[in-house]
């Protein structure tokens, strides 16, 4: 089992560009969560998805951010028109029904 | 609202000493409390967890206790080693309208001095 796979590991974008972060959950896991971690800070919940459904997006900024988990393929976190304040580590986690989280290695986004 | 408080934010101990990290949570309905260890530049990794039907759980040098009445839970590390140095996060589950997610504390940086 390859675990939770995130790519890319590092992503550099200029202000105004789009960032796409991908997450493939562990085999057998049907729940995907995205968290953002700023330097020296904790993990902030962004969104919880199941296949083709957004279950809870209460932590997502109202503009520029979107997430999906299609029937086929990885979950995508999309950030449009990135700004410097979007620079952070973005972690994806997956879980089975009623189970604990397994985190991916994260994508470190730097906006220049 | 959903909130998990963690303290202290930093702790420095000598190798062989014990370390204790304390967390409180706001939602009395929370029923799952995991602890994660994150080394610099790496992913958070689950080290131990406890569910609300249990008051204490131990795994070698690590133990977790839960007081549901007071909404407190704690991580205890005994006989600390330099490789225990990392940031430790507590978390509590929150169920909102059928959506169960983990809310994390801000983390505690543990330094174990040889």
PDB file of C-alpha atoms in Angstrom, chain A residues 4 9 33 35 37 41-43 45 48 55-56 58 91 98 100-101 103-105 108, chain B residues 32 36 38 41-44 46 51 89 96 98-107:
ATOM      1  CA  UNK A   4      -1.500   8.805   0.752  1.00  0.00           C
ATOM      2  CA  UNK A   9       5.986  18.039  -3.185  1.00  0.00           C
ATOM      3  CA  UNK A  33      -9.475  15.870   4.004  1.00  0.00           C
ATOM      4  CA  UNK A  35      -5.498  20.908   5.818  1.00  0.00           C
ATOM      5  CA  UNK A  37      -0.264  24.519   7.798  1.00  0.00           C
ATOM      6  CA  UNK A  41       1.545  26.773  13.282  1.00  0.00           C
ATOM      7  CA  UNK A  42      -0.965  23.970  13.535  1.00  0.00           C
ATOM      8  CA  UNK A  43      -3.121  22.224  10.978  1.00  0.00           C
ATOM      9  CA  UNK A  45      -9.104  22.211   8.438  1.00  0.00           C
ATOM     10  CA  UNK A  48     -13.749  17.139   3.685  1.00  0.00           C
ATOM     11  CA  UNK A  55     -19.198  16.973   2.715  1.00  0.00           C
ATOM     12  CA  UNK A  56     -17.845  19.942   4.682  1.00  0.00           C
ATOM     13  CA  UNK A  58     -16.454  25.210   6.296  1.00  0.00           C
ATOM     14  CA  UNK A  91      -1.608  18.368   3.678  1.00  0.00           C
ATOM     15  CA  UNK A  98     -14.919   5.684  11.128  1.00  0.00           C
ATOM     16  CA  UNK A 100      -8.133   7.501  11.824  1.00  0.00           C
ATOM     17  CA  UNK A 101      -6.346   9.767   9.408  1.00  0.00           C
ATOM     18  CA  UNK A 103      -1.499  12.062   6.084  1.00  0.00           C
ATOM     19  CA  UNK A 104       0.333  12.534   2.834  1.00  0.00           C
ATOM     20  CA  UNK A 105       3.753  14.184   2.659  1.00  0.00           C
ATOM     21  CA  UNK A 108       4.737  23.143  -0.025  1.00  0.00           C
TER      22      UNK A 108
ATOM     23  CA  UNK B  32     -12.040  10.332  19.184  1.00  0.00           C
ATOM     24  CA  UNK B  36       0.329  13.129  15.947  1.00  0.00           C
ATOM     25  CA  UNK B  38       5.576  15.841  13.136  1.00  0.00           C
ATOM     26  CA  UNK B  41       9.629  19.096   7.041  1.00  0.00           C
ATOM     27  CA  UNK B  42       7.715  15.830   7.306  1.00  0.00           C
ATOM     28  CA  UNK B  43       4.134  14.662   7.493  1.00  0.00           C
ATOM     29  CA  UNK B  44       2.203  14.353  10.775  1.00  0.00           C
ATOM     30  CA  UNK B  46      -0.273   9.106  14.239  1.00  0.00           C
ATOM     31  CA  UNK B  51     -11.756   6.802  22.098  1.00  0.00           C
ATOM     32  CA  UNK B  89      -0.344  17.774  17.908  1.00  0.00           C
ATOM     33  CA  UNK B  96     -21.304  18.610  12.476  1.00  0.00           C
ATOM     34  CA  UNK B  98     -23.010  14.159   9.755  1.00  0.00           C
ATOM     35  CA  UNK B  99     -19.577  15.465   8.824  1.00  0.00           C
ATOM     36  CA  UNK B 100     -16.939  14.191  11.225  1.00  0.00           C
ATOM     37  CA  UNK B 101     -13.563  15.870  11.028  1.00  0.00           C
ATOM     38  CA  UNK B 102     -10.517  16.361  13.244  1.00  0.00           C
ATOM     39  CA  UNK B 103      -9.711  19.743  14.748  1.00  0.00           C
ATOM     40  CA  UNK B 104      -6.090  20.125  15.826  1.00  0.00           C
ATOM     41  CA  UNK B 105      -4.363  21.987  18.606  1.00  0.00           C
ATOM     42  CA  UNK B 106      -1.576  24.402  17.697  1.00  0.00           C
ATOM     43  CA  UNK B 107       1.149  21.931  18.563  1.00  0.00           C
TER      44      UNK B 107
END
